[in-house]
Amino acid sequence: MSFVSIVVPVYHNAASLPDLLTRFQALARINATDRFEFVFVDDGSRDDSFRVLQDLSQHEPRMRLIKLSRNFGSNAALLAGLGQARGEVVAAISADLQDPPELLSEMLAHWRQGRKVVLAARASRGDSPWTSLPAHIFYLLFRRFAISSMPRGGFDFFLIDRQVCDLLTQIGESNTFLMGLILWLGFEPAVVHYHRQERLAYYGRSMWTVAKKLKYFADAFVAFSYAPLRAASLVGLGLCGLGLGSGLIVMLRHLLFAVPVAGWTSVMIVLLTLSGTQLLMLGILGEYLWRNLEQSRHRPPYVIDHTLEFSSEAMRDNSNPSRAA
């Protein structure tokens, strides 16, 4: 018998939680020889998500609830869940049911065969082109310039051994890209491919906004690649060469052929181009420096308001207002 923890970050997922729990319970019945716990981490939801979780917990003793003091982001919520999970194997899955929980049976089989990391990679996805195309470009660039072992379609759904879970929670890196860290640890993963379902309209609008996607992109590349810095240096070198070459051509034309030097318009174009490029390079440097500053402050990546565990006999409320990974 194995003890399996399933960690679910929750942020404005009130509508999908009852269906998700039903499918978890069906999964537990199929894998009847294993013990399960369902660890739900409320990441500062402002809807009824936590109330729904409390209601569901009254009838499901395997549920454990963790409420964060505010919204810290999906990676921080996952780390909070991993830090509280007690299983000898830990899985993480989104709450919106775009990833099938039933796939965990196959992933557990790979774990029993000795794999410490099992990834559920997207072979295809039912999302709109506005979602799938940027995701495809992101993973293409990440494979090329950061970690080549990243599955082509990426992953958010994974299963890891207790050893890997402990390593992840001990790293203590701020603004981390958790999926990259799993690959960076170096354990050879087993990969299970699946089709990612389209988000049902009944479950509400996704809270995965453009701003959060941009931060996710920046966190991933700053944490695992120097390519942005190298690109900034190459752009600067190229513009420097272009400027010197253009100046030499203008000077020779003026000296040899008496061609008049272009005036205000050309100067402004060059000035604006160079100024914009310099600000872009400073922004790239700032992304790295800001993350170093955040790391040096040693602030916790998340703060737990309280945890709740329900059983058939009584409810235990374990307050822990300052738990950090």
Short mmCIF file of C-alpha atoms in Angstrom, two decimals:
data_model
loop_
_atom_site.label_atom_id
_atom_site.label_comp_id
_atom_site.label_asym_id
_atom_site.label_seq_id
_atom_site.Cartn_x
_atom_site.Cartn_y
_atom_site.Cartn_z
CA MET A 1 0.00 0.00 0.00
CA SER A 2 1.30 3.45 -0.98
CA PHE A 3 0.37 6.81 0.51
CA VAL A 4 -0.46 9.26 -2.30
CA SER A 5 -0.86 13.02 -1.84
CA ILE A 6 -2.59 15.08 -4.52
CA VAL A 7 -1.90 18.82 -4.31
CA VAL A 8 -4.31 21.27 -5.96
CA PRO A 9 -3.72 25.06 -6.08
CA VAL A 10 -7.08 26.84 -6.00
CA TYR A 11 -7.76 30.36 -7.21
CA HIS A 12 -11.34 31.28 -8.14
CA ASN A 13 -12.29 27.66 -8.89
CA ALA A 14 -15.49 27.37 -6.85
CA ALA A 15 -17.52 25.93 -9.76
CA SER A 16 -15.13 23.11 -10.66
CA LEU A 17 -14.23 21.88 -7.15
CA PRO A 18 -17.20 19.50 -6.60
CA ASP A 19 -16.58 17.77 -9.95
CA LEU A 20 -12.84 17.60 -9.25
CA LEU A 21 -13.39 15.94 -5.87
CA THR A 22 -15.81 13.43 -7.43
CA ARG A 23 -13.14 12.39 -9.92
CA PHE A 24 -10.53 12.15 -7.15
CA GLN A 25 -12.84 9.84 -5.23
CA ALA A 26 -13.35 7.68 -8.32
CA LEU A 27 -9.57 7.55 -8.79
CA ALA A 28 -9.14 6.43 -5.17
CA ARG A 29 -11.68 3.65 -5.69
CA ILE A 30 -9.82 2.40 -8.77
CA ASN A 31 -6.55 2.41 -6.81
CA ALA A 32 -8.15 0.87 -3.74
CA THR A 33 -4.89 -0.58 -2.43
CA ASP A 34 -3.43 2.92 -1.96
CA ARG A 35 -4.16 5.56 0.69
CA PHE A 36 -4.94 9.06 -0.59
CA GLU A 37 -5.00 12.58 0.77
CA PHE A 38 -6.28 15.56 -1.20
CA VAL A 39 -4.41 18.76 -0.32
CA PHE A 40 -6.20 21.89 -1.55
CA VAL A 41 -4.33 25.21 -1.31
CA ASP A 42 -6.54 28.30 -1.50
CA ASP A 43 -4.30 30.99 -3.02
CA GLY A 44 -6.17 34.02 -1.73
CA SER A 45 -9.37 33.41 -3.72
CA ARG A 46 -11.95 36.18 -3.50
CA ASP A 47 -14.86 34.00 -4.64
CA ASP A 48 -16.53 31.16 -2.72
CA SER A 49 -13.74 28.64 -3.32
CA PHE A 50 -12.74 28.21 0.32
CA ARG A 51 -16.33 27.96 1.52
CA VAL A 52 -16.99 25.28 -1.11
CA LEU A 53 -13.89 23.41 0.05
CA GLN A 54 -15.05 23.57 3.66
CA ASP A 55 -18.47 22.19 2.71
CA LEU A 56 -16.93 19.36 0.69
CA SER A 57 -14.52 18.55 3.51
CA GLN A 58 -17.37 17.81 5.90
CA HIS A 59 -18.07 14.63 3.93
CA GLU A 60 -14.53 13.73 2.78
CA PRO A 61 -12.04 13.02 5.63
CA ARG A 62 -9.16 12.66 3.16
CA MET A 63 -9.28 16.37 2.33
CA ARG A 64 -6.81 18.83 3.86
CA LEU A 65 -7.25 22.57 3.32
CA ILE A 66 -4.53 25.21 3.35
CA LYS A 67 -5.51 28.85 3.16
CA LEU A 68 -2.83 31.36 2.20
CA SER A 69 -3.01 34.88 3.61
CA ARG A 70 -3.25 36.40 0.12
CA ASN A 71 -2.66 35.56 -3.54
CA PHE A 72 1.00 34.55 -3.93
CA GLY A 73 0.76 32.90 -7.37
CA SER A 74 0.40 29.34 -8.60
CA ASN A 75 4.05 28.34 -8.05
CA ALA A 76 3.98 29.53 -4.44
CA ALA A 77 0.66 27.77 -3.83
CA LEU A 78 2.11 24.55 -5.22
CA LEU A 79 5.16 24.88 -2.97
CA ALA A 80 2.87 25.40 0.03
CA GLY A 81 1.00 22.21 -0.85
CA LEU A 82 4.19 20.23 -1.44
CA GLY A 83 5.51 21.41 1.91
CA GLN A 84 2.37 20.16 3.70
CA ALA A 85 1.90 16.91 1.75
CA ARG A 86 2.59 13.76 3.78
CA GLY A 87 2.53 11.09 1.07
CA GLU A 88 5.44 8.97 -0.08
CA VAL A 89 4.52 10.12 -3.58
CA VAL A 90 3.05 13.53 -4.40
CA ALA A 91 1.07 14.63 -7.46
CA ALA A 92 0.09 18.17 -8.46
CA ILE A 93 -2.78 19.07 -10.76
CA SER A 94 -4.77 22.20 -11.65
CA ALA A 95 -8.29 22.70 -10.31
CA ASP A 96 -9.97 23.54 -13.63
CA LEU A 97 -10.23 19.93 -14.89
CA GLN A 98 -8.44 20.63 -18.14
CA ASP A 99 -6.00 17.90 -17.06
CA PRO A 100 -7.55 14.44 -16.47
CA PRO A 101 -7.03 13.14 -12.89
CA GLU A 102 -7.55 9.59 -14.18
CA LEU A 103 -4.08 9.79 -15.75
CA LEU A 104 -2.64 9.42 -12.25
CA SER A 105 -3.16 5.64 -12.35
CA GLU A 106 -0.70 5.37 -15.25
CA MET A 107 1.67 7.85 -13.61
CA LEU A 108 1.67 5.82 -10.38
CA ALA A 109 2.57 2.73 -12.40
CA HIS A 110 5.70 4.51 -13.69
CA TRP A 111 6.59 5.53 -10.12
CA ARG A 112 6.29 1.94 -8.93
CA GLN A 113 8.69 0.95 -11.69
CA GLY A 114 11.32 3.23 -10.13
CA ARG A 115 10.82 6.63 -11.78
CA LYS A 116 11.04 9.49 -9.27
CA VAL A 117 9.57 12.06 -11.64
CA VAL A 118 6.58 11.46 -13.92
CA LEU A 119 5.36 14.29 -16.17
CA ALA A 120 1.99 14.55 -17.88
CA ALA A 121 2.92 16.43 -21.06
CA ARG A 122 0.43 18.01 -23.43
CA ALA A 123 0.49 16.30 -26.83
CA SER A 124 -2.27 18.65 -28.00
CA ARG A 125 -4.61 21.16 -26.43
CA GLY A 126 -8.17 22.29 -26.92
CA ASP A 127 -7.47 25.91 -26.00
CA SER A 128 -8.04 28.81 -28.37
CA PRO A 129 -5.19 29.92 -30.68
CA TRP A 130 -4.77 33.03 -28.48
CA THR A 131 -3.74 30.68 -25.66
CA SER A 132 -2.09 27.78 -27.46
CA LEU A 133 0.14 29.80 -29.82
CA PRO A 134 1.91 31.89 -27.13
CA ALA A 135 2.31 28.71 -25.03
CA HIS A 136 3.89 26.91 -28.00
CA ILE A 137 6.32 29.80 -28.57
CA PHE A 138 7.21 29.93 -24.86
CA TYR A 139 8.07 26.23 -24.65
CA LEU A 140 9.94 26.36 -27.96
CA LEU A 141 12.15 29.18 -26.64
CA PHE A 142 12.55 27.55 -23.22
CA ARG A 143 13.70 24.28 -24.80
CA ARG A 144 16.11 26.17 -27.04
CA PHE A 145 17.63 28.61 -24.55
CA ALA A 146 17.09 27.13 -21.08
CA ILE A 147 16.33 23.42 -20.44
CA SER A 148 16.25 21.20 -23.51
CA SER A 149 14.54 18.33 -21.66
CA MET A 150 11.31 20.33 -21.25
CA PRO A 151 8.52 18.41 -23.07
CA ARG A 152 7.48 20.14 -26.29
CA GLY A 153 3.98 20.89 -25.05
CA GLY A 154 5.10 21.72 -21.53
CA PHE A 155 3.54 20.38 -18.35
CA ASP A 156 1.73 21.55 -15.21
CA PHE A 157 0.54 18.10 -14.10
CA PHE A 158 3.23 15.96 -12.49
CA LEU A 159 3.97 13.24 -9.95
CA ILE A 160 7.14 13.16 -7.86
CA ASP A 161 8.72 10.89 -5.28
CA ARG A 162 9.04 11.98 -1.64
CA GLN A 163 12.77 12.59 -2.15
CA VAL A 164 12.13 15.01 -5.02
CA CYS A 165 9.35 16.74 -3.10
CA ASP A 166 11.65 17.36 -0.14
CA LEU A 167 14.38 18.73 -2.40
CA LEU A 168 11.96 21.18 -4.05
CA THR A 169 10.68 22.53 -0.74
CA GLN A 170 14.22 22.91 0.65
CA ILE A 171 15.56 25.03 -2.23
CA GLY A 172 13.78 28.16 -0.99
CA GLU A 173 14.09 30.12 -4.23
CA SER A 174 11.98 33.26 -4.64
CA ASN A 175 9.97 33.86 -7.85
CA THR A 176 10.85 30.39 -8.99
CA PHE A 177 9.64 28.48 -12.04
CA LEU A 178 8.71 25.19 -10.36
CA MET A 179 8.46 23.12 -13.55
CA GLY A 180 11.98 24.16 -14.49
CA LEU A 181 13.26 23.23 -11.02
CA ILE A 182 11.81 19.72 -11.34
CA LEU A 183 13.80 19.20 -14.55
CA TRP A 184 16.90 20.98 -13.19
CA LEU A 185 17.18 18.45 -10.34
CA GLY A 186 18.28 15.94 -12.94
CA PHE A 187 16.06 12.90 -12.25
CA GLU A 188 15.22 11.16 -15.51
CA PRO A 189 11.45 11.70 -15.99
CA ALA A 190 8.88 9.36 -17.42
CA VAL A 191 6.56 11.29 -19.74
CA VAL A 192 2.89 10.48 -20.27
CA HIS A 193 1.22 12.37 -23.13
CA TYR A 194 -2.41 13.48 -23.18
CA HIS A 195 -4.81 15.93 -24.83
CA ARG A 196 -5.51 19.00 -22.70
CA GLN A 197 -9.23 19.70 -22.64
CA GLU A 198 -10.75 23.10 -23.30
CA ARG A 199 -11.89 24.89 -20.16
CA LEU A 200 -15.64 24.53 -19.74
CA ALA A 201 -17.56 27.82 -19.70
CA TYR A 202 -19.49 26.54 -16.69
CA TYR A 203 -16.29 26.67 -14.62
CA GLY A 204 -15.94 30.39 -15.19
CA ARG A 205 -13.25 32.59 -16.69
CA SER A 206 -9.61 31.66 -16.28
CA MET A 207 -7.67 33.91 -13.90
CA TRP A 208 -4.48 33.25 -15.90
CA THR A 209 -4.17 36.85 -17.12
CA VAL A 210 -1.71 38.33 -19.63
CA ALA A 211 0.22 40.02 -16.80
CA LYS A 212 0.64 36.69 -14.98
CA LYS A 213 1.76 35.00 -18.19
CA LEU A 214 4.40 37.67 -18.76
CA LYS A 215 5.71 37.26 -15.20
CA TYR A 216 5.73 33.48 -15.69
CA PHE A 217 7.78 33.97 -18.87
CA ALA A 218 10.25 36.28 -17.12
CA ASP A 219 10.60 34.01 -14.06
CA ALA A 220 11.30 31.01 -16.27
CA PHE A 221 14.04 32.60 -18.36
CA VAL A 222 15.70 34.62 -15.60
CA ALA A 223 15.90 31.53 -13.37
CA PHE A 224 17.32 29.12 -15.95
CA SER A 225 18.90 31.05 -18.82
CA TYR A 226 21.40 33.84 -19.47
CA ALA A 227 20.03 34.16 -23.02
CA PRO A 228 18.28 37.52 -22.37
CA LEU A 229 21.55 39.02 -21.11
CA ARG A 230 23.47 37.56 -24.03
CA ALA A 231 20.83 38.87 -26.46
CA ALA A 232 21.09 42.36 -24.93
CA SER A 233 24.88 42.29 -25.38
CA LEU A 234 24.58 41.14 -28.99
CA VAL A 235 21.99 43.80 -29.78
CA GLY A 236 24.24 46.45 -28.25
CA LEU A 237 27.24 45.17 -30.21
CA GLY A 238 25.24 45.10 -33.43
CA LEU A 239 23.90 48.63 -32.99
CA CYS A 240 27.36 49.88 -32.11
CA GLY A 241 28.76 48.35 -35.30
CA LEU A 242 25.85 49.70 -37.32
CA GLY A 243 26.38 53.20 -35.90
CA LEU A 244 30.11 53.21 -36.59
CA GLY A 245 29.62 51.86 -40.09
CA SER A 246 26.90 54.39 -40.88
CA GLY A 247 29.01 57.26 -39.52
CA LEU A 248 31.99 56.17 -41.62
CA ILE A 249 29.86 56.01 -44.78
CA VAL A 250 28.35 59.46 -44.14
CA MET A 251 31.79 60.95 -43.50
CA LEU A 252 33.33 59.43 -46.64
CA ARG A 253 30.42 60.53 -48.82
CA HIS A 254 30.72 64.06 -47.47
CA LEU A 255 34.50 64.25 -47.90
CA LEU A 256 34.79 62.52 -51.27
CA PHE A 257 31.56 63.45 -53.02
CA ALA A 258 30.39 66.55 -51.12
CA VAL A 259 27.09 64.86 -50.25
CA PRO A 260 25.36 66.98 -47.57
CA VAL A 261 24.81 65.33 -44.20
CA ALA A 262 21.15 64.52 -43.44
CA GLY A 263 19.62 66.72 -40.79
CA TRP A 264 17.21 66.60 -37.89
CA THR A 265 15.04 63.64 -38.96
CA SER A 266 17.89 61.15 -39.28
CA VAL A 267 19.42 62.31 -35.99
CA MET A 268 16.12 61.86 -34.13
CA ILE A 269 15.57 58.39 -35.60
CA VAL A 270 19.01 57.27 -34.46
CA LEU A 271 18.58 58.89 -31.05
CA LEU A 272 15.17 57.31 -30.40
CA THR A 273 16.34 53.89 -31.61
CA LEU A 274 19.44 53.90 -29.42
CA SER A 275 17.58 55.28 -26.40
CA GLY A 276 14.87 52.63 -26.70
CA THR A 277 17.47 49.89 -27.02
CA GLN A 278 19.35 51.13 -23.95
CA LEU A 279 16.16 51.18 -21.89
CA LEU A 280 15.33 47.66 -23.07
CA MET A 281 18.76 46.44 -21.97
CA LEU A 282 18.38 48.17 -18.62
CA GLY A 283 15.01 46.48 -18.21
CA ILE A 284 16.54 43.05 -18.85
CA LEU A 285 19.31 43.74 -16.35
CA GLY A 286 16.69 44.98 -13.90
CA GLU A 287 14.77 41.71 -14.09
CA TYR A 288 17.87 39.81 -12.96
CA LEU A 289 18.86 42.37 -10.32
CA TRP A 290 15.35 42.58 -8.85
CA ARG A 291 15.19 38.82 -8.41
CA ASN A 292 18.58 38.84 -6.71
CA LEU A 293 17.28 41.53 -4.36
CA GLU A 294 14.17 39.49 -3.59
CA GLN A 295 16.29 36.42 -2.85
CA SER A 296 18.61 38.39 -0.54
CA ARG A 297 15.65 39.62 1.54
CA HIS A 298 14.83 36.01 2.54
CA ARG A 299 11.11 36.68 2.51
CA PRO A 300 9.01 33.50 2.52
CA PRO A 301 7.48 32.63 -0.88
CA TYR A 302 4.09 32.20 0.80
CA VAL A 303 2.37 32.72 4.15
CA ILE A 304 -0.19 30.23 5.45
CA ASP A 305 -3.14 31.80 7.24
CA HIS A 306 -4.38 28.48 8.60
CA THR A 307 -4.89 24.83 7.74
CA LEU A 308 -8.00 22.72 8.22
CA GLU A 309 -8.41 18.98 8.44
CA PHE A 310 -11.80 17.33 8.70
CA SER A 311 -12.53 13.85 9.96
CA SER A 312 -15.68 11.95 10.80
CA GLU A 313 -15.10 12.52 14.52
CA ALA A 314 -13.90 16.09 14.78
CA MET A 315 -12.33 18.97 12.96
CA ARG A 316 -8.77 20.02 13.64
CA ASP A 317 -7.79 23.65 13.04
CA ASN A 318 -4.04 24.09 12.96
CA SER A 319 -3.24 27.78 12.84
CA ASN A 320 0.16 28.56 11.36
CA PRO A 321 0.31 32.19 10.23
CA SER A 322 3.96 32.27 9.21
CA ARG A 323 4.80 28.95 7.59
CA ALA A 324 7.31 29.35 4.75
CA ALA A 325 8.82 26.93 2.27
#
